Amino acid sequence: MSEQAELPANLPESAPSAISATLPRFVASLGGVGFLRPAPGTWGSLLVLPVALAGPEASLSLALALSILGWWALTRLPEAQRDPGWVVVDEGAGQSLALAALPVATGIAGVLLAFLLFRAFDILKPGPVGWADRRKGPAGVMLDDIIAGALAAALLLAARWMGVTL
C-alpha cells in the first residue's frame, strides 16, 4: 500500500490563484469604495466627480473604461451577478457618462446637477433604467447605471441647448 493518499478525481489540478478573485473584486468595488457605508453607490458616484475637471472627453473615456472593466470583473465574480451593494463600478461608469455632458469649464453647480440627476435616475429607476435593472448577470448590473447616466447626460445637454449655463 502506498503512503501517498489519492486525491478524488473531481478536484482541480491546482487551486485558483488569489488574484483571480482579488483583482475583479477590487475593480467591481472601485478600489474598495463599495465597502464604505452608508450608501456605497453614492460613494462610488462621488469618487469619479473629479474627472469633470479634465473635461468631457476624459469623462467619456473614463465611462468607457469603467464599463469595460466592470463587465470584465463581473463576469469573474459569481456573487456579483445580482448587484450586491459593494459593486459600484457601474455607478462610476454611469456617473462618468453624465459628467461627459458638461462643458469644459463647468462649475461646481454643473457637477452637482450631474451628480443629482444621475443618482435620481439610478435610485428611482424610471422606464428603461428599471427595465435594465431587471436583467440578469453583468448586463443588468452595468446597464441600468449606464442608461441612468445617459438619461442624466441627455437632460444636461438639453439644458445647455436651451441656454442654461452649467
Short mmCIF file of C-alpha atoms in Angstrom, two decimals:
data_model
loop_
_atom_site.label_atom_id
_atom_site.label_comp_id
_atom_site.label_asym_id
_atom_site.label_seq_id
_atom_site.Cartn_x
_atom_site.Cartn_y
_atom_site.Cartn_z
CA MET A 1 0.00 0.00 0.00
CA SER A 2 1.31 3.42 -0.98
CA GLU A 3 1.91 6.07 1.68
CA GLN A 4 0.56 8.78 -0.65
CA ALA A 5 -3.16 9.40 -0.35
CA GLU A 6 -5.03 9.53 -3.61
CA LEU A 7 -6.98 12.69 -4.40
CA PRO A 8 -10.57 12.46 -5.58
CA ALA A 9 -10.88 12.74 -9.35
CA ASN A 10 -13.13 15.83 -9.27
CA LEU A 11 -10.62 18.18 -7.60
CA PRO A 12 -8.98 20.87 -9.75
CA GLU A 13 -5.34 20.34 -10.69
CA SER A 14 -4.33 23.49 -8.83
CA ALA A 15 -6.06 25.91 -6.53
CA PRO A 16 -7.22 29.15 -8.16
CA SER A 17 -4.84 32.00 -7.50
CA ALA A 18 -5.86 34.67 -5.05
CA ILE A 19 -5.62 37.29 -7.79
CA SER A 20 -8.33 35.54 -9.80
CA ALA A 21 -10.89 36.84 -7.28
CA THR A 22 -9.00 39.75 -5.74
CA LEU A 23 -8.49 41.86 -8.88
CA PRO A 24 -12.11 41.57 -10.10
CA ARG A 25 -13.36 42.41 -6.59
CA PHE A 26 -11.01 45.42 -6.49
CA VAL A 27 -12.34 46.63 -9.85
CA ALA A 28 -16.00 45.95 -9.02
CA SER A 29 -15.73 47.84 -5.72
CA LEU A 30 -13.71 50.69 -7.28
CA GLY A 31 -10.71 50.02 -5.10
CA GLY A 32 -12.76 49.18 -2.02
CA VAL A 33 -15.03 52.25 -2.11
CA GLY A 34 -18.00 49.91 -2.48
CA PHE A 35 -17.43 48.69 1.07
CA LEU A 36 -17.97 52.16 2.56
CA ARG A 37 -21.22 52.62 4.44
CA PRO A 38 -23.80 54.05 4.25
CA ALA A 39 -24.84 54.36 0.62
CA PRO A 40 -21.96 52.68 -1.27
CA GLY A 41 -23.48 53.66 -4.65
CA THR A 42 -23.31 57.31 -3.68
CA TRP A 43 -19.66 56.90 -2.63
CA GLY A 44 -18.92 55.24 -5.97
CA SER A 45 -20.55 58.14 -7.80
CA LEU A 46 -18.68 60.72 -5.73
CA LEU A 47 -15.34 59.05 -6.45
CA VAL A 48 -15.42 59.90 -10.17
CA LEU A 49 -16.60 63.52 -9.87
CA PRO A 50 -13.07 65.00 -10.14
CA VAL A 51 -12.84 63.74 -13.75
CA ALA A 52 -15.21 66.58 -14.68
CA LEU A 53 -12.27 68.95 -14.20
CA ALA A 54 -10.49 67.21 -17.09
CA GLY A 55 -13.39 67.81 -19.47
CA PRO A 56 -15.97 65.84 -21.41
CA GLU A 57 -13.51 63.68 -23.35
CA ALA A 58 -11.85 62.46 -20.15
CA SER A 59 -15.25 61.80 -18.58
CA LEU A 60 -16.39 59.83 -21.61
CA SER A 61 -13.12 57.89 -21.70
CA LEU A 62 -13.49 57.01 -18.01
CA ALA A 63 -17.10 55.91 -18.58
CA LEU A 64 -15.96 53.60 -21.37
CA ALA A 65 -13.02 52.22 -19.38
CA LEU A 66 -15.15 51.56 -16.29
CA SER A 67 -17.85 49.93 -18.41
CA ILE A 68 -15.36 47.52 -19.98
CA LEU A 69 -13.52 46.83 -16.73
CA GLY A 70 -16.79 46.42 -14.86
CA TRP A 71 -18.11 43.92 -17.36
CA TRP A 72 -14.81 42.02 -17.15
CA ALA A 73 -14.85 41.96 -13.34
CA LEU A 74 -18.50 40.96 -13.02
CA THR A 75 -18.09 38.00 -15.37
CA ARG A 76 -15.47 36.68 -12.93
CA LEU A 77 -17.42 37.16 -9.70
CA PRO A 78 -20.38 34.80 -9.30
CA GLU A 79 -21.51 36.64 -6.15
CA ALA A 80 -21.73 39.91 -8.12
CA GLN A 81 -24.29 38.61 -10.62
CA ARG A 82 -27.16 40.06 -8.55
CA ASP A 83 -25.68 43.52 -7.98
CA PRO A 84 -24.64 43.44 -4.31
CA GLY A 85 -24.23 46.85 -2.71
CA TRP A 86 -20.43 46.69 -2.77
CA VAL A 87 -20.36 46.57 -6.60
CA VAL A 88 -20.04 50.25 -7.54
CA VAL A 89 -18.05 50.18 -10.79
CA ASP A 90 -21.43 50.53 -12.52
CA GLU A 91 -22.13 53.76 -10.62
CA GLY A 92 -18.69 55.06 -11.58
CA ALA A 93 -19.38 54.32 -15.26
CA GLY A 94 -22.84 55.88 -15.23
CA GLN A 95 -21.78 58.97 -13.30
CA SER A 96 -18.83 59.49 -15.65
CA LEU A 97 -21.20 59.31 -18.60
CA ALA A 98 -23.40 62.01 -17.05
CA LEU A 99 -20.32 64.19 -16.45
CA ALA A 100 -19.37 63.88 -20.13
CA ALA A 101 -22.30 66.16 -20.99
CA LEU A 102 -20.84 69.08 -19.04
CA PRO A 103 -18.89 71.84 -20.77
CA VAL A 104 -15.11 72.06 -20.32
CA ALA A 105 -15.14 74.94 -17.84
CA THR A 106 -18.13 73.76 -15.84
CA GLY A 107 -18.55 74.96 -12.30
CA ILE A 108 -19.49 73.17 -9.12
CA ALA A 109 -23.18 73.74 -9.88
CA GLY A 110 -22.92 71.74 -13.12
CA VAL A 111 -21.10 68.88 -11.41
CA LEU A 112 -23.64 68.87 -8.57
CA LEU A 113 -26.52 68.84 -11.06
CA ALA A 114 -24.96 65.93 -12.98
CA PHE A 115 -24.48 64.07 -9.70
CA LEU A 116 -28.06 64.68 -8.51
CA LEU A 117 -29.62 63.75 -11.86
CA PHE A 118 -27.61 60.55 -12.13
CA ARG A 119 -28.36 59.49 -8.55
CA ALA A 120 -32.08 60.25 -9.02
CA PHE A 121 -32.28 58.10 -12.17
CA ASP A 122 -30.20 55.38 -10.51
CA ILE A 123 -32.33 55.24 -7.35
CA LEU A 124 -35.80 55.80 -8.85
CA LYS A 125 -35.13 53.57 -11.89
CA PRO A 126 -37.70 55.09 -14.28
CA GLY A 127 -38.58 53.37 -17.58
CA PRO A 128 -35.52 51.96 -19.34
CA VAL A 129 -33.40 52.11 -16.17
CA GLY A 130 -35.85 49.80 -14.38
CA TRP A 131 -36.01 47.52 -17.43
CA ALA A 132 -32.22 47.17 -17.45
CA ASP A 133 -32.13 46.65 -13.69
CA ARG A 134 -34.32 43.55 -14.10
CA ARG A 135 -31.80 41.92 -16.48
CA LYS A 136 -29.67 39.15 -15.05
CA GLY A 137 -25.90 38.95 -14.78
CA PRO A 138 -23.29 41.55 -15.71
CA ALA A 139 -25.56 43.13 -18.33
CA GLY A 140 -28.20 44.05 -15.78
CA VAL A 141 -25.69 45.19 -13.18
CA MET A 142 -23.89 47.52 -15.60
CA LEU A 143 -26.63 48.56 -17.99
CA ASP A 144 -29.07 50.20 -15.56
CA ASP A 145 -26.41 52.66 -14.41
CA ILE A 146 -25.16 53.31 -17.92
CA ILE A 147 -28.72 54.13 -19.00
CA ALA A 148 -29.20 56.32 -15.89
CA GLY A 149 -26.01 58.18 -16.84
CA ALA A 150 -27.17 58.55 -20.44
CA LEU A 151 -30.52 59.97 -19.31
CA ALA A 152 -28.79 62.43 -16.97
CA ALA A 153 -26.44 63.41 -19.81
CA ALA A 154 -29.40 63.91 -22.18
CA LEU A 155 -31.07 66.28 -19.71
CA LEU A 156 -27.82 68.20 -19.20
CA LEU A 157 -27.29 68.52 -22.96
CA ALA A 158 -30.90 69.66 -23.41
CA ALA A 159 -30.39 72.30 -20.70
CA ARG A 160 -27.22 73.52 -22.42
CA TRP A 161 -29.03 73.60 -25.78
CA MET A 162 -31.74 75.78 -24.19
CA GLY A 163 -29.08 78.20 -22.99
CA VAL A 164 -28.75 77.15 -19.35
CA THR A 165 -25.22 77.81 -18.11
CA LEU A 166 -23.78 74.83 -16.26
#
